[in-house]
Tab-separated table of C-alpha atoms in Angstrom:
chain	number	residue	atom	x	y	z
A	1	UNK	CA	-13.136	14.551	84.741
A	2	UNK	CA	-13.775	13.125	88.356
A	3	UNK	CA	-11.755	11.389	90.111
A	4	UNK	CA	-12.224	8.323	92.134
A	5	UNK	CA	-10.246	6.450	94.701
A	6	UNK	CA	-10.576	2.829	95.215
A	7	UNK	CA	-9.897	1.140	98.506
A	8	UNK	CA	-10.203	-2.555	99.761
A	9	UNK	CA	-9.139	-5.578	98.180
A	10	UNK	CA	-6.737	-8.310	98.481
A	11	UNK	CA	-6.689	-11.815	99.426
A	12	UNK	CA	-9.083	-14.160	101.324
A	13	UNK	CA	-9.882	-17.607	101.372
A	14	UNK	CA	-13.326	-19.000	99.772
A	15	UNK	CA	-16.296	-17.843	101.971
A	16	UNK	CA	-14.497	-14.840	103.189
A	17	UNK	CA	-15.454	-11.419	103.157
A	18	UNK	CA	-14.485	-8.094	101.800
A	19	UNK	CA	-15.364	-4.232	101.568
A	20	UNK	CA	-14.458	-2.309	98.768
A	21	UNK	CA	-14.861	1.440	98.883
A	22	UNK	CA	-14.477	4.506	96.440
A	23	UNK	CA	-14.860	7.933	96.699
A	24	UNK	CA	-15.032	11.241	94.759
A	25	UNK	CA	-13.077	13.534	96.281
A	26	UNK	CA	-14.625	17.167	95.614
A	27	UNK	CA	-16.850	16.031	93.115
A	28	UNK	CA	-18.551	19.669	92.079
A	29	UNK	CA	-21.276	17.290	89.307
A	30	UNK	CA	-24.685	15.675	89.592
A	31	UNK	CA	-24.047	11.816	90.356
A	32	UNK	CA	-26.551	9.197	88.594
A	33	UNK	CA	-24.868	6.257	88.949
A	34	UNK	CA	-22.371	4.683	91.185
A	35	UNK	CA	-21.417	1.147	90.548
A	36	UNK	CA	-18.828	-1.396	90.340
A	37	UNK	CA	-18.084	-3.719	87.974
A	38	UNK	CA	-14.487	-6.249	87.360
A	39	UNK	CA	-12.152	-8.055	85.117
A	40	UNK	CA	-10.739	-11.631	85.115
A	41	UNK	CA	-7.820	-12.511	83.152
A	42	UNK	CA	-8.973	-13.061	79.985
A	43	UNK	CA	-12.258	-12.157	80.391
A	44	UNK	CA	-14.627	-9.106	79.700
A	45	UNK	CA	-15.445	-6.095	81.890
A	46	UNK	CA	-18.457	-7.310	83.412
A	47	UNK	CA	-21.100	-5.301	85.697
A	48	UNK	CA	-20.889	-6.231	89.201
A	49	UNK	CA	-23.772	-3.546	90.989
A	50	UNK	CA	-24.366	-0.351	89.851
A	51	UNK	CA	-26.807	2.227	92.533
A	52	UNK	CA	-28.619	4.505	91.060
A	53	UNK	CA	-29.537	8.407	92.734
A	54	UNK	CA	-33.395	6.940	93.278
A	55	UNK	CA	-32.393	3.739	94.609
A	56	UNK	CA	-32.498	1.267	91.921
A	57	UNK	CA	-29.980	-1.281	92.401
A	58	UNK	CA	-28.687	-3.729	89.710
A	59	UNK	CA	-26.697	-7.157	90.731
A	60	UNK	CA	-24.799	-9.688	88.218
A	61	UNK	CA	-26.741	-12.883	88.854
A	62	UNK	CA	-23.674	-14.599	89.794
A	63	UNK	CA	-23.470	-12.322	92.908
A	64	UNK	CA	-26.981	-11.375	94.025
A	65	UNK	CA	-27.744	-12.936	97.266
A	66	UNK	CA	-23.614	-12.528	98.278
A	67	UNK	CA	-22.988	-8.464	97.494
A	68	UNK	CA	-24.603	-5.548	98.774
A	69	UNK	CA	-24.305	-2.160	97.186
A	70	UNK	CA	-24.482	0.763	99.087
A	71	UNK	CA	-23.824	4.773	98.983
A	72	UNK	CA	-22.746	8.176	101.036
A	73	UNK	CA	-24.168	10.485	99.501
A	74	UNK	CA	-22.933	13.543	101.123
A	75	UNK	CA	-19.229	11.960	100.545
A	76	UNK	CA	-19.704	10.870	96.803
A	77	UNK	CA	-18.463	7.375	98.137
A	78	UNK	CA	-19.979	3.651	97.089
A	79	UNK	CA	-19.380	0.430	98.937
A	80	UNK	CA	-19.183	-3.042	98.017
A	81	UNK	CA	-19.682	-5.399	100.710
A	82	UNK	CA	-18.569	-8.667	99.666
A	83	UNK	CA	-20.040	-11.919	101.529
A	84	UNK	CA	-19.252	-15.207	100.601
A	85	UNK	CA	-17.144	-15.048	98.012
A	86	UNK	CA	-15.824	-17.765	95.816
A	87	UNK	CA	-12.343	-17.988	93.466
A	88	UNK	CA	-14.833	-17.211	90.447
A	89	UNK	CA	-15.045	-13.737	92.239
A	90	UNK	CA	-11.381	-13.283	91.687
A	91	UNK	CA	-10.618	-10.209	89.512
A	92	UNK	CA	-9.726	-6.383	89.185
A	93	UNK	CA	-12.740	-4.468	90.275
A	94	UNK	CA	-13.248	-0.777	89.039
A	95	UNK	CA	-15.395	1.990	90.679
A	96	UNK	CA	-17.636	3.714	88.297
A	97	UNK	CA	-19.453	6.746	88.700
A	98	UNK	CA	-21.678	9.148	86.334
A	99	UNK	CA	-23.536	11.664	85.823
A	100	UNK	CA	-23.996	15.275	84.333
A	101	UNK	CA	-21.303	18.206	84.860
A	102	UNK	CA	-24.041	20.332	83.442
A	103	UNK	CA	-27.243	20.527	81.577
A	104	UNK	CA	-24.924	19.846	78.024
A	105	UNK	CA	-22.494	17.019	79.067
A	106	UNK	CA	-22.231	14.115	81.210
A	107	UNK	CA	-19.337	12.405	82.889
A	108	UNK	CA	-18.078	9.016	83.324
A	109	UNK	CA	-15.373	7.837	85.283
A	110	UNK	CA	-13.408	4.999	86.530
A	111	UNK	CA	-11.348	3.425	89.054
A	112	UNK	CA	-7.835	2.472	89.247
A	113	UNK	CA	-8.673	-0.588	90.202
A	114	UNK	CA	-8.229	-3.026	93.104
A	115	UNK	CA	-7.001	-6.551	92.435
A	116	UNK	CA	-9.263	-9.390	94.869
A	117	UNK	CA	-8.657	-12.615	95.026
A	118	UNK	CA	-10.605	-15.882	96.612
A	119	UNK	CA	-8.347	-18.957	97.034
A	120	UNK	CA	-9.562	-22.231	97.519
């Protein structure tokens, strides 16, 4: 299993800004996808981003135009800058990241999870 290490987070006031980070320390396996995604109270693990290997990106409609995905490569680590945010962004968000150990399995791993919250 890989693991990943979440940093960022916390607590800002609507319009504010945030960068979450995680990275996956000595990560030996071929990385696909890197991505975040987050849970209200309540509510449903929904995808955030997710960054492919080529490129591809993939927003949440709710947060295209405000979040911006982006990747280090050489230090398996994936950002989420966070712009404008509002108190529906409020939630845990989880680092994702998979891929294939080898040729006959494939890996997916999470987060612990970093709590962010938007006031009014």
């Amino acid at each position: 299993q890989v693991q990943l290490v979440e940093s960022g987070g916390g607590l800002v006031r609507a319009g504010g800004s945030l960068s979450l980070s995680c990275e996956a320390p000595g990560c030996i396996f071929r990385i696909n996808t890197m991505g975040w995604y987050r849970m209200a109270p309540g509510k449903q693990r929904e995808l955030v981003a997710t960054l492919t290997d080529g490129g591809s990106t993939n927003y949440a409609d709710s947060v295209k135009g405000r979040f911006t995905i982006s990747r280090d490569n050489p230090k398996n680590t994936v950002y989420l800058q966070m712009n404008s945010l509002k108190p529906e962004d409020t939630a845990v968000y989880y680092c994702n990241v998979a891929g294939r150990a080898n040729a006959f399995r494939r890996f997916d791993s999470w987060g612990q999870g970093t709590q962010v919250t938007v006031s009014s």
